[in-house]
């Protein structure tokens, strides 16, 4: 058990910093959801901030890459994501095509570098 | 986007009479959307990220089942992994999770009947995250109202099972693959999130928030505050909202 999950401290961190912060918003939606208009100005701001936080996380993974992603040169990581985005736009917003395109550029680039 | 043909029975079919069959139709609907594939890729990436950030397999599986929100899990793993405190990680995750509130608010009325009690909706509410939210809007018109909760339980459990398998695979692959393929799996996360967020952009403020958020983080991270993600996210989001307001007024 302790090898599988880690110690109880790690599990507690998961509940406090991962589970509760998400579940709180879901349950608030369940309890008080009746009165909120989906198009309200507050929710427009909330969506913008949530989107920008997610964008920050994407940038963090690319700029300060974890683990084996760090073995790929900076320019190739950025180039691969830019290529993926270009393929996504060219294929009328196909996520699948964009992901495959980005991955192909990264693998091809790394292979070409040797 | 590619959509596999929808194979749900007609609304008046007898196969909707049992909640158990409705649950089974929910599980089967997992195979009817390309979003399942995107989710699979995302969770491969999360498993690999957890491995390379030195979390245990059981921990990341528990996080998939309990947190059930890809962005939140990535924020949690990458902030904790890069040395943030539990409080800093909790704040970043809490702010990122606010977007679940409007999703819950907009989808629950479609599941309710006059007989529905709040407690009947708790599990279905837990399953709400971006993929399920999108699929509910697409599939609910083909599901009788009184079976929608059972159907959502099936759809949610099915998607969760897919993600648990993907998490395990990603974790195992990151541990055993040569570094180049490990890097390819880690790259799935930013790619899948960037593209699915870009797809979900509904108005100018969303697009601006995405672009500014990408651009501001590298600058803010030079300050090394420990809450870089929060600072860049709240400022980029607020600027994007400000531009949206300014354009509305004109």
mmCIF file of C-alpha atoms in Angstrom:
data_model
loop_
_atom_site.group_PDB
_atom_site.id
_atom_site.type_symbol
_atom_site.label_atom_id
_atom_site.label_comp_id
_atom_site.label_asym_id
_atom_site.label_seq_id
_atom_site.Cartn_x
_atom_site.Cartn_y
_atom_site.Cartn_z
ATOM 1 C CA UNK A 1 0.000 0.000 0.000
ATOM 2 C CA UNK A 2 2.598 2.550 1.041
ATOM 3 C CA UNK A 3 4.704 1.824 -2.044
ATOM 4 C CA UNK A 4 1.705 2.043 -4.305
ATOM 5 C CA UNK A 5 0.237 5.369 -3.168
ATOM 6 C CA UNK A 6 3.143 6.834 -1.238
ATOM 7 C CA UNK A 7 2.776 7.878 2.403
ATOM 8 C CA UNK A 8 -0.401 9.231 3.971
ATOM 9 C CA UNK A 9 1.015 12.691 3.697
ATOM 10 C CA UNK A 10 1.068 12.433 -0.119
ATOM 11 C CA UNK A 11 -2.550 11.272 -0.091
ATOM 12 C CA UNK A 12 -3.553 14.124 2.219
ATOM 13 C CA UNK A 13 -1.901 16.626 -0.124
ATOM 14 C CA UNK A 14 -3.883 15.103 -2.989
ATOM 15 C CA UNK A 15 -7.177 15.538 -1.131
ATOM 16 C CA UNK A 16 -6.441 19.067 0.127
ATOM 17 C CA UNK A 17 -4.819 20.529 -3.007
ATOM 18 C CA UNK A 18 -6.442 18.383 -5.702
ATOM 19 C CA UNK A 19 -9.779 16.819 -4.769
ATOM 20 C CA UNK A 20 -11.391 19.492 -2.557
ATOM 21 C CA UNK A 21 -10.572 22.527 -4.769
ATOM 22 C CA UNK A 22 -12.400 20.861 -7.675
ATOM 23 C CA UNK A 23 -15.261 19.246 -5.803
ATOM 24 C CA UNK A 24 -16.112 22.510 -4.027
ATOM 25 C CA UNK A 25 -16.991 24.200 -7.332
ATOM 26 C CA UNK A 26 -18.966 21.223 -8.579
ATOM 27 C CA UNK A 27 -21.004 21.016 -5.380
ATOM 28 C CA UNK A 28 -21.528 24.796 -5.284
ATOM 29 C CA UNK A 29 -22.904 24.461 -8.798
ATOM 30 C CA UNK A 30 -25.238 21.716 -7.582
ATOM 31 C CA UNK A 31 -26.454 23.718 -4.562
ATOM 32 C CA UNK A 32 -26.652 27.271 -5.893
ATOM 33 C CA UNK A 33 -26.700 26.727 -9.644
ATOM 34 C CA UNK A 34 -30.325 27.743 -10.167
ATOM 35 C CA UNK A 35 -29.761 31.478 -10.072
ATOM 36 C CA UNK A 36 -26.671 32.003 -12.215
ATOM 37 C CA UNK A 37 -26.971 33.047 -15.848
ATOM 38 C CA UNK A 38 -24.436 31.254 -18.038
ATOM 39 C CA UNK A 39 -23.781 34.385 -20.069
ATOM 40 C CA UNK A 40 -23.272 36.695 -17.057
ATOM 41 C CA UNK A 41 -20.273 39.050 -16.992
ATOM 42 C CA UNK A 42 -18.820 37.369 -13.884
ATOM 43 C CA UNK A 43 -18.691 34.032 -15.678
ATOM 44 C CA UNK A 44 -17.076 35.617 -18.738
ATOM 45 C CA UNK A 45 -14.261 36.854 -16.465
ATOM 46 C CA UNK A 46 -14.049 33.503 -14.652
ATOM 47 C CA UNK A 47 -13.742 31.687 -17.952
ATOM 48 C CA UNK A 48 -11.047 34.083 -19.165
ATOM 49 C CA UNK A 49 -8.981 33.629 -15.982
ATOM 50 C CA UNK A 50 -9.404 29.846 -16.034
ATOM 51 C CA UNK A 51 -8.341 29.756 -19.687
ATOM 52 C CA UNK A 52 -5.294 31.959 -18.989
ATOM 53 C CA UNK A 53 -4.242 29.752 -16.055
ATOM 54 C CA UNK A 54 -4.425 26.711 -18.290
ATOM 55 C CA UNK A 55 -2.422 28.592 -20.948
ATOM 56 C CA UNK A 56 0.179 29.345 -18.261
ATOM 57 C CA UNK A 57 0.437 25.644 -17.441
ATOM 58 C CA UNK A 58 0.909 24.795 -21.118
ATOM 59 C CA UNK A 59 3.655 27.431 -21.313
ATOM 60 C CA UNK A 60 5.245 26.104 -18.115
ATOM 61 C CA UNK A 61 5.528 22.580 -19.531
ATOM 62 C CA UNK A 62 7.110 23.979 -22.706
ATOM 63 C CA UNK A 63 9.433 26.556 -21.120
ATOM 64 C CA UNK A 64 10.469 24.534 -18.047
ATOM 65 C CA UNK A 65 9.980 20.996 -19.372
ATOM 66 C CA UNK A 66 9.768 18.047 -16.968
ATOM 67 C CA UNK A 67 11.757 14.810 -17.275
ATOM 68 C CA UNK A 68 12.675 13.531 -20.691
ATOM 69 C CA UNK A 69 11.017 16.446 -22.496
ATOM 70 C CA UNK A 70 14.028 18.503 -21.356
ATOM 71 C CA UNK A 71 16.210 16.493 -23.769
ATOM 72 C CA UNK A 72 14.449 18.191 -26.712
ATOM 73 C CA UNK A 73 15.977 21.579 -27.686
ATOM 74 C CA UNK A 74 13.851 24.655 -26.871
ATOM 75 C CA UNK A 75 13.294 25.711 -30.471
ATOM 76 C CA UNK A 76 12.132 22.218 -31.437
ATOM 77 C CA UNK A 77 9.579 22.065 -28.584
ATOM 78 C CA UNK A 78 8.134 25.454 -29.537
ATOM 79 C CA UNK A 79 8.303 24.635 -33.254
ATOM 80 C CA UNK A 80 6.496 21.315 -32.774
ATOM 81 C CA UNK A 81 3.638 22.954 -30.858
ATOM 82 C CA UNK A 82 3.413 25.770 -33.424
ATOM 83 C CA UNK A 83 3.309 23.173 -36.225
ATOM 84 C CA UNK A 84 0.607 21.236 -34.368
ATOM 85 C CA UNK A 85 -1.429 24.427 -34.071
ATOM 86 C CA UNK A 86 -0.973 25.178 -37.792
ATOM 87 C CA UNK A 87 -2.164 21.674 -38.734
ATOM 88 C CA UNK A 88 -5.130 22.096 -36.364
ATOM 89 C CA UNK A 89 -6.162 25.335 -38.117
ATOM 90 C CA UNK A 90 -5.613 23.886 -41.610
ATOM 91 C CA UNK A 91 -7.750 20.814 -40.887
ATOM 92 C CA UNK A 92 -10.772 22.853 -39.773
ATOM 93 C CA UNK A 93 -9.834 22.494 -36.115
ATOM 94 C CA UNK A 94 -9.166 18.771 -35.866
ATOM 95 C CA UNK A 95 -7.514 18.173 -32.473
ATOM 96 C CA UNK A 96 -6.441 14.723 -33.566
ATOM 97 C CA UNK A 97 -4.670 15.946 -36.738
ATOM 98 C CA UNK A 98 -3.015 18.769 -34.786
ATOM 99 C CA UNK A 99 -1.650 16.444 -32.107
ATOM 100 C CA UNK A 100 -0.343 13.979 -34.696
ATOM 101 C CA UNK A 101 1.237 16.824 -36.715
ATOM 102 C CA UNK A 102 2.984 18.326 -33.677
ATOM 103 C CA UNK A 103 4.308 14.961 -32.549
ATOM 104 C CA UNK A 104 5.557 14.177 -36.076
ATOM 105 C CA UNK A 105 7.506 17.443 -36.217
ATOM 106 C CA UNK A 106 9.112 16.811 -32.828
ATOM 107 C CA UNK A 107 10.073 13.206 -33.600
ATOM 108 C CA UNK A 108 11.221 14.107 -37.125
ATOM 109 C CA UNK A 109 13.241 17.054 -35.866
ATOM 110 C CA UNK A 110 14.957 15.034 -33.179
ATOM 111 C CA UNK A 111 15.703 12.240 -35.655
ATOM 112 C CA UNK A 112 17.134 14.776 -38.123
ATOM 113 C CA UNK A 113 19.351 16.240 -35.375
ATOM 114 C CA UNK A 114 20.587 12.703 -34.712
ATOM 115 C CA UNK B 1 -14.335 16.986 -36.055
ATOM 116 C CA UNK B 2 -14.875 13.321 -36.817
ATOM 117 C CA UNK B 3 -17.987 11.891 -35.199
ATOM 118 C CA UNK B 4 -18.698 8.211 -35.212
ATOM 119 C CA UNK B 5 -22.359 7.514 -35.926
ATOM 120 C CA UNK B 6 -24.571 7.693 -32.903
ATOM 121 C CA UNK B 7 -26.049 4.276 -32.150
ATOM 122 C CA UNK B 8 -28.473 5.107 -29.344
ATOM 123 C CA UNK B 9 -31.950 3.500 -29.570
ATOM 124 C CA UNK B 10 -34.952 5.737 -30.323
ATOM 125 C CA UNK B 11 -36.454 7.615 -27.370
ATOM 126 C CA UNK B 12 -39.544 5.376 -27.206
ATOM 127 C CA UNK B 13 -37.556 2.119 -27.334
ATOM 128 C CA UNK B 14 -38.158 -0.407 -24.534
ATOM 129 C CA UNK B 15 -34.408 -0.547 -23.879
ATOM 130 C CA UNK B 16 -34.713 2.796 -22.038
ATOM 131 C CA UNK B 17 -37.160 1.310 -19.515
ATOM 132 C CA UNK B 18 -34.473 -0.089 -17.238
ATOM 133 C CA UNK B 19 -31.971 2.297 -15.588
ATOM 134 C CA UNK B 20 -29.340 -0.426 -15.867
ATOM 135 C CA UNK B 21 -29.691 -0.546 -19.645
ATOM 136 C CA UNK B 22 -29.506 3.263 -19.722
ATOM 137 C CA UNK B 23 -26.253 3.013 -17.744
ATOM 138 C CA UNK B 24 -24.950 0.482 -20.282
ATOM 139 C CA UNK B 25 -25.860 2.821 -23.172
ATOM 140 C CA UNK B 26 -23.888 5.523 -21.362
ATOM 141 C CA UNK B 27 -20.845 3.275 -21.161
ATOM 142 C CA UNK B 28 -21.170 2.376 -24.835
ATOM 143 C CA UNK B 29 -21.376 6.032 -25.831
ATOM 144 C CA UNK B 30 -17.743 6.389 -24.732
ATOM 145 C CA UNK B 31 -16.868 4.780 -28.077
ATOM 146 C CA UNK B 32 -18.949 7.285 -30.052
ATOM 147 C CA UNK B 33 -16.721 10.334 -29.724
ATOM 148 C CA UNK B 34 -13.264 11.338 -30.851
ATOM 149 C CA UNK B 35 -12.965 13.256 -27.567
ATOM 150 C CA UNK B 36 -12.347 9.894 -25.893
ATOM 151 C CA UNK B 37 -9.177 9.655 -27.964
ATOM 152 C CA UNK B 38 -8.112 13.160 -26.922
ATOM 153 C CA UNK B 39 -8.813 12.262 -23.295
ATOM 154 C CA UNK B 40 -6.773 9.082 -23.697
ATOM 155 C CA UNK B 41 -3.816 11.067 -25.069
ATOM 156 C CA UNK B 42 -4.145 13.644 -22.281
ATOM 157 C CA UNK B 43 -4.095 10.987 -19.567
ATOM 158 C CA UNK B 44 -1.173 9.160 -21.179
ATOM 159 C CA UNK B 45 0.600 12.501 -20.763
ATOM 160 C CA UNK B 46 -0.567 12.921 -17.161
ATOM 161 C CA UNK B 47 0.681 9.435 -16.270
ATOM 162 C CA UNK B 48 4.053 10.207 -17.860
ATOM 163 C CA UNK B 49 4.233 13.622 -16.177
ATOM 164 C CA UNK B 50 3.509 12.048 -12.785
ATOM 165 C CA UNK B 51 6.255 9.497 -13.344
ATOM 166 C CA UNK B 52 8.831 12.091 -14.358
ATOM 167 C CA UNK B 53 7.807 14.323 -11.428
ATOM 168 C CA UNK B 54 8.399 11.393 -9.018
ATOM 169 C CA UNK B 55 4.837 10.652 -7.933
ATOM 170 C CA UNK B 56 3.746 7.048 -7.330
ATOM 171 C CA UNK B 57 1.405 5.207 -9.694
ATOM 172 C CA UNK B 58 -1.250 4.746 -6.986
ATOM 173 C CA UNK B 59 -1.150 8.450 -6.205
ATOM 174 C CA UNK B 60 -1.746 9.530 -9.787
ATOM 175 C CA UNK B 61 -4.496 6.898 -10.277
ATOM 176 C CA UNK B 62 -6.221 8.166 -7.128
ATOM 177 C CA UNK B 63 -5.929 11.695 -8.489
ATOM 178 C CA UNK B 64 -7.536 10.646 -11.785
ATOM 179 C CA UNK B 65 -10.513 9.116 -9.966
ATOM 180 C CA UNK B 66 -10.944 11.806 -7.291
ATOM 181 C CA UNK B 67 -9.923 15.022 -9.038
ATOM 182 C CA UNK B 68 -11.304 14.013 -12.458
ATOM 183 C CA UNK B 69 -10.163 17.170 -14.232
ATOM 184 C CA UNK B 70 -7.122 16.972 -16.499
ATOM 185 C CA UNK B 71 -5.998 20.624 -16.218
ATOM 186 C CA UNK B 72 -6.251 20.533 -12.415
ATOM 187 C CA UNK B 73 -4.193 17.345 -12.270
ATOM 188 C CA UNK B 74 -1.505 18.838 -14.477
ATOM 189 C CA UNK B 75 -1.391 22.018 -12.400
ATOM 190 C CA UNK B 76 -1.243 19.942 -9.212
ATOM 191 C CA UNK B 77 1.542 17.676 -10.466
ATOM 192 C CA UNK B 78 3.614 20.397 -12.106
ATOM 193 C CA UNK B 79 3.349 22.908 -9.230
ATOM 194 C CA UNK B 80 4.069 20.318 -6.510
ATOM 195 C CA UNK B 81 6.749 18.761 -8.719
ATOM 196 C CA UNK B 82 8.498 22.106 -9.185
ATOM 197 C CA UNK B 83 8.637 22.720 -5.443
ATOM 198 C CA UNK B 84 5.533 24.823 -4.684
ATOM 199 C CA UNK B 85 3.958 24.476 -1.232
ATOM 200 C CA UNK B 86 0.646 22.665 -0.721
ATOM 201 C CA UNK B 87 -1.106 26.009 -0.147
ATOM 202 C CA UNK B 88 0.279 27.502 -3.382
ATOM 203 C CA UNK B 89 -0.766 24.383 -5.324
ATOM 204 C CA UNK B 90 -4.221 24.379 -3.713
ATOM 205 C CA UNK B 91 -4.803 28.037 -4.646
ATOM 206 C CA UNK B 92 -3.742 27.483 -8.268
ATOM 207 C CA UNK B 93 -5.962 24.393 -8.569
ATOM 208 C CA UNK B 94 -8.926 26.143 -6.898
ATOM 209 C CA UNK B 95 -8.766 29.037 -9.323
ATOM 210 C CA UNK B 96 -8.419 26.742 -12.334
ATOM 211 C CA UNK B 97 -11.414 24.711 -11.150
ATOM 212 C CA UNK B 98 -13.817 27.662 -11.086
ATOM 213 C CA UNK B 99 -14.684 26.878 -14.693
ATOM 214 C CA UNK B 100 -16.414 23.678 -13.458
ATOM 215 C CA UNK B 101 -19.079 25.836 -11.770
ATOM 216 C CA UNK B 102 -20.640 27.226 -14.957
ATOM 217 C CA UNK B 103 -20.459 23.750 -16.541
ATOM 218 C CA UNK B 104 -22.403 22.202 -13.659
ATOM 219 C CA UNK B 105 -24.877 25.074 -13.640
ATOM 220 C CA UNK B 106 -25.612 24.708 -17.350
ATOM 221 C CA UNK B 107 -25.865 20.914 -17.576
ATOM 222 C CA UNK B 108 -27.805 19.907 -14.439
ATOM 223 C CA UNK B 109 -31.149 21.418 -15.489
ATOM 224 C CA UNK B 110 -31.106 18.962 -18.420
ATOM 225 C CA UNK B 111 -30.936 15.992 -16.003
ATOM 226 C CA UNK B 112 -33.581 17.133 -13.538
ATOM 227 C CA UNK B 113 -37.158 15.906 -13.422
ATOM 228 C CA UNK B 114 -39.740 17.141 -10.882
ATOM 229 C CA UNK B 115 -38.990 14.012 -8.805
ATOM 230 C CA UNK B 116 -35.216 14.448 -8.785
ATOM 231 C CA UNK B 117 -33.645 15.066 -5.363
ATOM 232 C CA UNK B 118 -30.298 16.808 -5.024
ATOM 233 C CA UNK B 119 -28.583 13.703 -3.655
ATOM 234 C CA UNK B 120 -29.463 11.814 -6.846
ATOM 235 C CA UNK B 121 -27.278 14.266 -8.741
ATOM 236 C CA UNK B 122 -24.135 14.150 -6.565
ATOM 237 C CA UNK B 123 -22.290 11.420 -8.493
ATOM 238 C CA UNK B 124 -23.324 12.816 -11.886
ATOM 239 C CA UNK B 125 -22.066 16.235 -10.719
ATOM 240 C CA UNK B 126 -18.714 14.729 -9.748
ATOM 241 C CA UNK B 127 -18.320 13.352 -13.277
ATOM 242 C CA UNK B 128 -18.807 16.772 -14.878
ATOM 243 C CA UNK B 129 -15.630 18.014 -16.558
ATOM 244 C CA UNK B 130 -15.128 19.434 -19.987
ATOM 245 C CA UNK B 131 -15.491 16.220 -22.039
ATOM 246 C CA UNK B 132 -18.610 14.986 -20.272
ATOM 247 C CA UNK B 133 -20.087 18.474 -20.435
ATOM 248 C CA UNK B 134 -19.638 18.670 -24.214
ATOM 249 C CA UNK B 135 -20.992 15.140 -24.702
ATOM 250 C CA UNK B 136 -24.058 15.759 -22.523
ATOM 251 C CA UNK B 137 -25.133 18.588 -24.793
ATOM 252 C CA UNK B 138 -24.677 16.356 -27.826
ATOM 253 C CA UNK B 139 -26.240 13.146 -26.469
ATOM 254 C CA UNK B 140 -28.999 14.214 -24.058
ATOM 255 C CA UNK B 141 -31.512 14.981 -26.832
ATOM 256 C CA UNK B 142 -31.329 11.255 -27.674
ATOM 257 C CA UNK B 143 -31.859 10.091 -24.063
ATOM 258 C CA UNK B 144 -35.253 10.172 -22.284
ATOM 259 C CA UNK B 145 -35.125 12.754 -19.485
ATOM 260 C CA UNK B 146 -35.887 10.288 -16.669
ATOM 261 C CA UNK B 147 -32.900 8.099 -17.700
ATOM 262 C CA UNK B 148 -30.331 10.868 -18.129
ATOM 263 C CA UNK B 149 -28.815 10.483 -14.647
ATOM 264 C CA UNK B 150 -28.251 6.741 -15.131
ATOM 265 C CA UNK B 151 -26.913 7.444 -18.611
ATOM 266 C CA UNK B 152 -24.475 10.057 -17.228
ATOM 267 C CA UNK B 153 -23.293 7.602 -14.556
ATOM 268 C CA UNK B 154 -22.503 5.124 -17.342
ATOM 269 C CA UNK B 155 -20.800 7.686 -19.548
ATOM 270 C CA UNK B 156 -18.785 9.070 -16.609
ATOM 271 C CA UNK B 157 -17.693 5.623 -15.369
ATOM 272 C CA UNK B 158 -16.746 4.581 -18.897
ATOM 273 C CA UNK B 159 -14.644 7.695 -19.504
ATOM 274 C CA UNK B 160 -13.053 7.368 -16.058
ATOM 275 C CA UNK B 161 -12.102 3.733 -16.790
ATOM 276 C CA UNK B 162 -10.500 4.780 -20.088
ATOM 277 C CA UNK B 163 -8.538 7.482 -18.268
ATOM 278 C CA UNK B 164 -7.356 5.127 -15.515
ATOM 279 C CA UNK B 165 -6.020 2.738 -18.171
ATOM 280 C CA UNK B 166 -4.339 5.642 -20.012
ATOM 281 C CA UNK B 167 -2.795 6.971 -16.786
ATOM 282 C CA UNK B 168 -1.337 3.541 -15.999
ATOM 283 C CA UNK B 169 -0.027 3.117 -19.548
ATOM 284 C CA UNK B 170 1.533 6.586 -19.627
ATOM 285 C CA UNK B 171 3.201 6.015 -16.269
ATOM 286 C CA UNK B 172 4.564 2.659 -17.372
ATOM 287 C CA UNK B 173 5.694 3.942 -20.758
ATOM 288 C CA UNK B 174 7.542 6.902 -19.242
ATOM 289 C CA UNK B 175 9.355 4.471 -16.963
ATOM 290 C CA UNK B 176 10.349 2.046 -19.711
ATOM 291 C CA UNK B 177 10.545 3.850 -23.028
ATOM 292 C CA UNK B 178 13.674 5.393 -24.522
ATOM 293 C CA UNK B 179 13.838 9.139 -23.671
ATOM 294 C CA UNK B 180 12.738 10.259 -27.151
ATOM 295 C CA UNK B 181 9.406 8.407 -26.963
ATOM 296 C CA UNK B 182 9.018 9.474 -23.337
ATOM 297 C CA UNK B 183 9.398 13.068 -24.524
ATOM 298 C CA UNK B 184 6.780 12.430 -27.229
ATOM 299 C CA UNK B 185 4.284 11.298 -24.592
ATOM 300 C CA UNK B 186 5.026 14.315 -22.400
ATOM 301 C CA UNK B 187 4.453 16.588 -25.394
ATOM 302 C CA UNK B 188 0.911 15.160 -25.729
ATOM 303 C CA UNK B 189 -0.201 17.179 -22.702
ATOM 304 C CA UNK B 190 0.559 20.713 -23.946
ATOM 305 C CA UNK B 191 -0.572 19.825 -27.477
ATOM 306 C CA UNK B 192 -3.892 18.269 -26.473
ATOM 307 C CA UNK B 193 -4.665 21.058 -23.997
ATOM 308 C CA UNK B 194 -3.694 23.889 -26.304
ATOM 309 C CA UNK B 195 -5.826 22.521 -29.129
ATOM 310 C CA UNK B 196 -8.844 21.511 -27.067
ATOM 311 C CA UNK B 197 -8.801 24.906 -25.315
ATOM 312 C CA UNK B 198 -8.506 26.660 -28.670
ATOM 313 C CA UNK B 199 -11.491 24.658 -29.888
ATOM 314 C CA UNK B 200 -13.579 25.632 -26.877
ATOM 315 C CA UNK B 201 -12.931 29.369 -27.301
ATOM 316 C CA UNK B 202 -16.354 30.916 -27.709
ATOM 317 C CA UNK B 203 -15.636 34.608 -27.769
ATOM 318 C CA UNK B 204 -12.808 37.114 -28.153
ATOM 319 C CA UNK B 205 -12.089 37.136 -24.409
ATOM 320 C CA UNK B 206 -11.355 33.387 -24.491
ATOM 321 C CA UNK B 207 -8.948 33.691 -27.436
ATOM 322 C CA UNK B 208 -7.146 36.669 -25.863
ATOM 323 C CA UNK B 209 -6.913 34.873 -22.512
ATOM 324 C CA UNK B 210 -5.287 31.890 -24.208
ATOM 325 C CA UNK B 211 -2.768 33.955 -26.178
ATOM 326 C CA UNK B 212 -1.928 36.358 -23.319
ATOM 327 C CA UNK B 213 -1.702 33.474 -20.842
ATOM 328 C CA UNK B 214 0.858 31.715 -23.057
ATOM 329 C CA UNK B 215 2.837 34.926 -23.549
ATOM 330 C CA UNK B 216 2.787 36.226 -19.955
ATOM 331 C CA UNK B 217 3.866 33.069 -18.146
ATOM 332 C CA UNK B 218 7.482 33.040 -19.438
ATOM 333 C CA UNK B 219 7.845 36.684 -18.339
ATOM 334 C CA UNK B 220 6.267 36.211 -14.907
ATOM 335 C CA UNK B 221 8.288 33.036 -14.289
ATOM 336 C CA UNK B 222 11.455 35.181 -14.348
ATOM 337 C CA UNK B 223 10.232 36.685 -11.054
ATOM 338 C CA UNK B 224 10.216 33.208 -9.437
ATOM 339 C CA UNK B 225 7.427 34.029 -7.019
ATOM 340 C CA UNK B 226 6.204 30.455 -6.516
ATOM 341 C CA UNK B 227 2.733 31.528 -7.662
ATOM 342 C CA UNK B 228 3.780 32.464 -11.210
ATOM 343 C CA UNK B 229 0.876 30.542 -12.737
ATOM 344 C CA UNK B 230 -1.637 32.451 -10.644
ATOM 345 C CA UNK B 231 -0.118 35.867 -11.318
ATOM 346 C CA UNK B 232 0.138 35.346 -15.069
ATOM 347 C CA UNK B 233 -3.289 33.669 -15.243
ATOM 348 C CA UNK B 234 -5.216 36.281 -13.279
ATOM 349 C CA UNK B 235 -3.527 39.204 -15.054
ATOM 350 C CA UNK B 236 -3.868 37.725 -18.557
ATOM 351 C CA UNK B 237 -7.482 36.709 -17.905
ATOM 352 C CA UNK B 238 -8.388 40.113 -16.486
ATOM 353 C CA UNK B 239 -6.767 41.970 -19.390
ATOM 354 C CA UNK B 240 -8.662 39.726 -21.818
ATOM 355 C CA UNK B 241 -11.899 40.446 -19.972
ATOM 356 C CA UNK B 242 -11.114 44.196 -19.961
ATOM 357 C CA UNK B 243 -10.694 44.189 -23.748
ATOM 358 C CA UNK B 244 -13.973 42.300 -24.081
ATOM 359 C CA UNK B 245 -15.763 44.935 -21.922
ATOM 360 C CA UNK B 246 -14.170 47.794 -23.830
ATOM 361 C CA UNK B 247 -15.308 46.370 -27.165
ATOM 362 C CA UNK B 248 -18.847 45.754 -25.863
ATOM 363 C CA UNK B 249 -19.128 49.395 -24.794
ATOM 364 C CA UNK B 250 -18.090 50.833 -28.110
#
